[in-house]
Amino acid sequence: MAEGTAEPPFRPREKLIEKQKYFQSIHKPTYLKGPYDKITSVAIPVALTVVSLALIARGIYNMSHGIGKKE
């Protein structure tokens, strides 16, 4: 590519400005503006926390009762 030519944009500028206006008009935190953002920002971390706490509790129970020890 020659030095003076620029790469064409992925989206037209009008579409980009339209999307920016839409997202800036929503009164929510930035990370919860999309339709599926609650799943990725809230549900997945909560699920990982619950699973890890359950596994930790199971490990503590097994250690305190001597379950699963090798001879």
PDB file of C-alpha atoms in Angstrom:
ATOM      1  CA  MET A   1       0.000   0.000   0.000  1.00  0.00           C
ATOM      2  CA  ALA A   2       1.260   3.471  -0.747  1.00  0.00           C
ATOM      3  CA  GLU A   3       2.031   5.781   2.160  1.00  0.00           C
ATOM      4  CA  GLY A   4      -0.656   8.353   1.323  1.00  0.00           C
ATOM      5  CA  THR A   5      -3.607   5.964   1.032  1.00  0.00           C
ATOM      6  CA  ALA A   6      -5.616   4.994   4.079  1.00  0.00           C
ATOM      7  CA  GLU A   7      -7.359   1.710   4.665  1.00  0.00           C
ATOM      8  CA  PRO A   8     -11.158   1.870   4.249  1.00  0.00           C
ATOM      9  CA  PRO A   9     -13.088   1.670   7.553  1.00  0.00           C
ATOM     10  CA  PHE A  10     -14.851  -1.532   8.599  1.00  0.00           C
ATOM     11  CA  ARG A  11     -18.133   0.312   9.158  1.00  0.00           C
ATOM     12  CA  PRO A  12     -19.484   3.535   7.755  1.00  0.00           C
ATOM     13  CA  ARG A  13     -18.982   6.508  10.070  1.00  0.00           C
ATOM     14  CA  GLU A  14     -22.734   7.174  10.198  1.00  0.00           C
ATOM     15  CA  LYS A  15     -23.460   3.709  11.596  1.00  0.00           C
ATOM     16  CA  LEU A  16     -20.725   4.130  14.180  1.00  0.00           C
ATOM     17  CA  ILE A  17     -22.077   7.497  15.341  1.00  0.00           C
ATOM     18  CA  GLU A  18     -25.585   6.020  15.507  1.00  0.00           C
ATOM     19  CA  LYS A  19     -24.370   3.164  17.739  1.00  0.00           C
ATOM     20  CA  GLN A  20     -22.411   5.585  19.953  1.00  0.00           C
ATOM     21  CA  LYS A  21     -25.484   7.761  20.474  1.00  0.00           C
ATOM     22  CA  TYR A  22     -27.559   4.692  21.345  1.00  0.00           C
ATOM     23  CA  PHE A  23     -25.085   3.368  23.924  1.00  0.00           C
ATOM     24  CA  GLN A  24     -24.445   6.805  25.432  1.00  0.00           C
ATOM     25  CA  SER A  25     -28.187   7.356  25.922  1.00  0.00           C
ATOM     26  CA  ILE A  26     -28.631   4.203  28.051  1.00  0.00           C
ATOM     27  CA  HIS A  27     -28.354   4.912  31.761  1.00  0.00           C
ATOM     28  CA  LYS A  28     -26.651   1.729  32.898  1.00  0.00           C
ATOM     29  CA  PRO A  29     -23.041   0.901  33.688  1.00  0.00           C
ATOM     30  CA  THR A  30     -20.929   0.520  30.570  1.00  0.00           C
ATOM     31  CA  TYR A  31     -20.388  -3.215  31.069  1.00  0.00           C
ATOM     32  CA  LEU A  32     -24.159  -3.968  31.222  1.00  0.00           C
ATOM     33  CA  LYS A  33     -25.369  -2.178  28.090  1.00  0.00           C
ATOM     34  CA  GLY A  34     -25.640  -5.069  25.630  1.00  0.00           C
ATOM     35  CA  PRO A  35     -28.428  -7.648  25.615  1.00  0.00           C
ATOM     36  CA  TYR A  36     -26.243 -10.556  26.801  1.00  0.00           C
ATOM     37  CA  ASP A  37     -23.866  -8.597  29.022  1.00  0.00           C
ATOM     38  CA  LYS A  38     -25.603  -9.659  32.236  1.00  0.00           C
ATOM     39  CA  ILE A  39     -24.756 -13.264  31.398  1.00  0.00           C
ATOM     40  CA  THR A  40     -21.050 -12.595  30.925  1.00  0.00           C
ATOM     41  CA  SER A  41     -20.668  -9.991  33.679  1.00  0.00           C
ATOM     42  CA  VAL A  42     -22.830 -11.495  36.419  1.00  0.00           C
ATOM     43  CA  ALA A  43     -24.001 -15.054  35.832  1.00  0.00           C
ATOM     44  CA  ILE A  44     -20.689 -16.668  34.831  1.00  0.00           C
ATOM     45  CA  PRO A  45     -18.642 -15.216  37.743  1.00  0.00           C
ATOM     46  CA  VAL A  46     -21.392 -16.148  40.221  1.00  0.00           C
ATOM     47  CA  ALA A  47     -21.524 -19.695  38.840  1.00  0.00           C
ATOM     48  CA  LEU A  48     -17.729 -20.046  39.048  1.00  0.00           C
ATOM     49  CA  THR A  49     -17.774 -18.771  42.633  1.00  0.00           C
ATOM     50  CA  VAL A  50     -20.519 -21.192  43.684  1.00  0.00           C
ATOM     51  CA  VAL A  51     -18.778 -24.173  42.093  1.00  0.00           C
ATOM     52  CA  SER A  52     -15.390 -23.319  43.590  1.00  0.00           C
ATOM     53  CA  LEU A  53     -16.876 -22.800  47.082  1.00  0.00           C
ATOM     54  CA  ALA A  54     -18.667 -26.158  46.819  1.00  0.00           C
ATOM     55  CA  LEU A  55     -15.420 -27.901  45.852  1.00  0.00           C
ATOM     56  CA  ILE A  56     -13.522 -26.207  48.682  1.00  0.00           C
ATOM     57  CA  ALA A  57     -16.224 -27.214  51.182  1.00  0.00           C
ATOM     58  CA  ARG A  58     -16.127 -30.807  49.909  1.00  0.00           C
ATOM     59  CA  GLY A  59     -12.347 -30.877  50.247  1.00  0.00           C
ATOM     60  CA  ILE A  60     -12.475 -29.557  53.812  1.00  0.00           C
ATOM     61  CA  TYR A  61     -15.157 -32.114  54.712  1.00  0.00           C
ATOM     62  CA  ASN A  62     -13.121 -34.943  53.190  1.00  0.00           C
ATOM     63  CA  MET A  63      -9.945 -33.831  54.982  1.00  0.00           C
ATOM     64  CA  SER A  64     -11.679 -33.524  58.342  1.00  0.00           C
ATOM     65  CA  HIS A  65     -13.211 -37.011  58.031  1.00  0.00           C
ATOM     66  CA  GLY A  66     -10.173 -38.676  56.491  1.00  0.00           C
ATOM     67  CA  ILE A  67     -12.039 -39.605  53.287  1.00  0.00           C
ATOM     68  CA  GLY A  68      -9.983 -40.344  50.196  1.00  0.00           C
ATOM     69  CA  LYS A  69      -6.635 -40.804  51.933  1.00  0.00           C
ATOM     70  CA  LYS A  70      -4.064 -43.039  50.339  1.00  0.00           C
ATOM     71  CA  GLU A  71      -2.605 -45.745  52.582  1.00  0.00           C
TER      72      GLU A  71
END
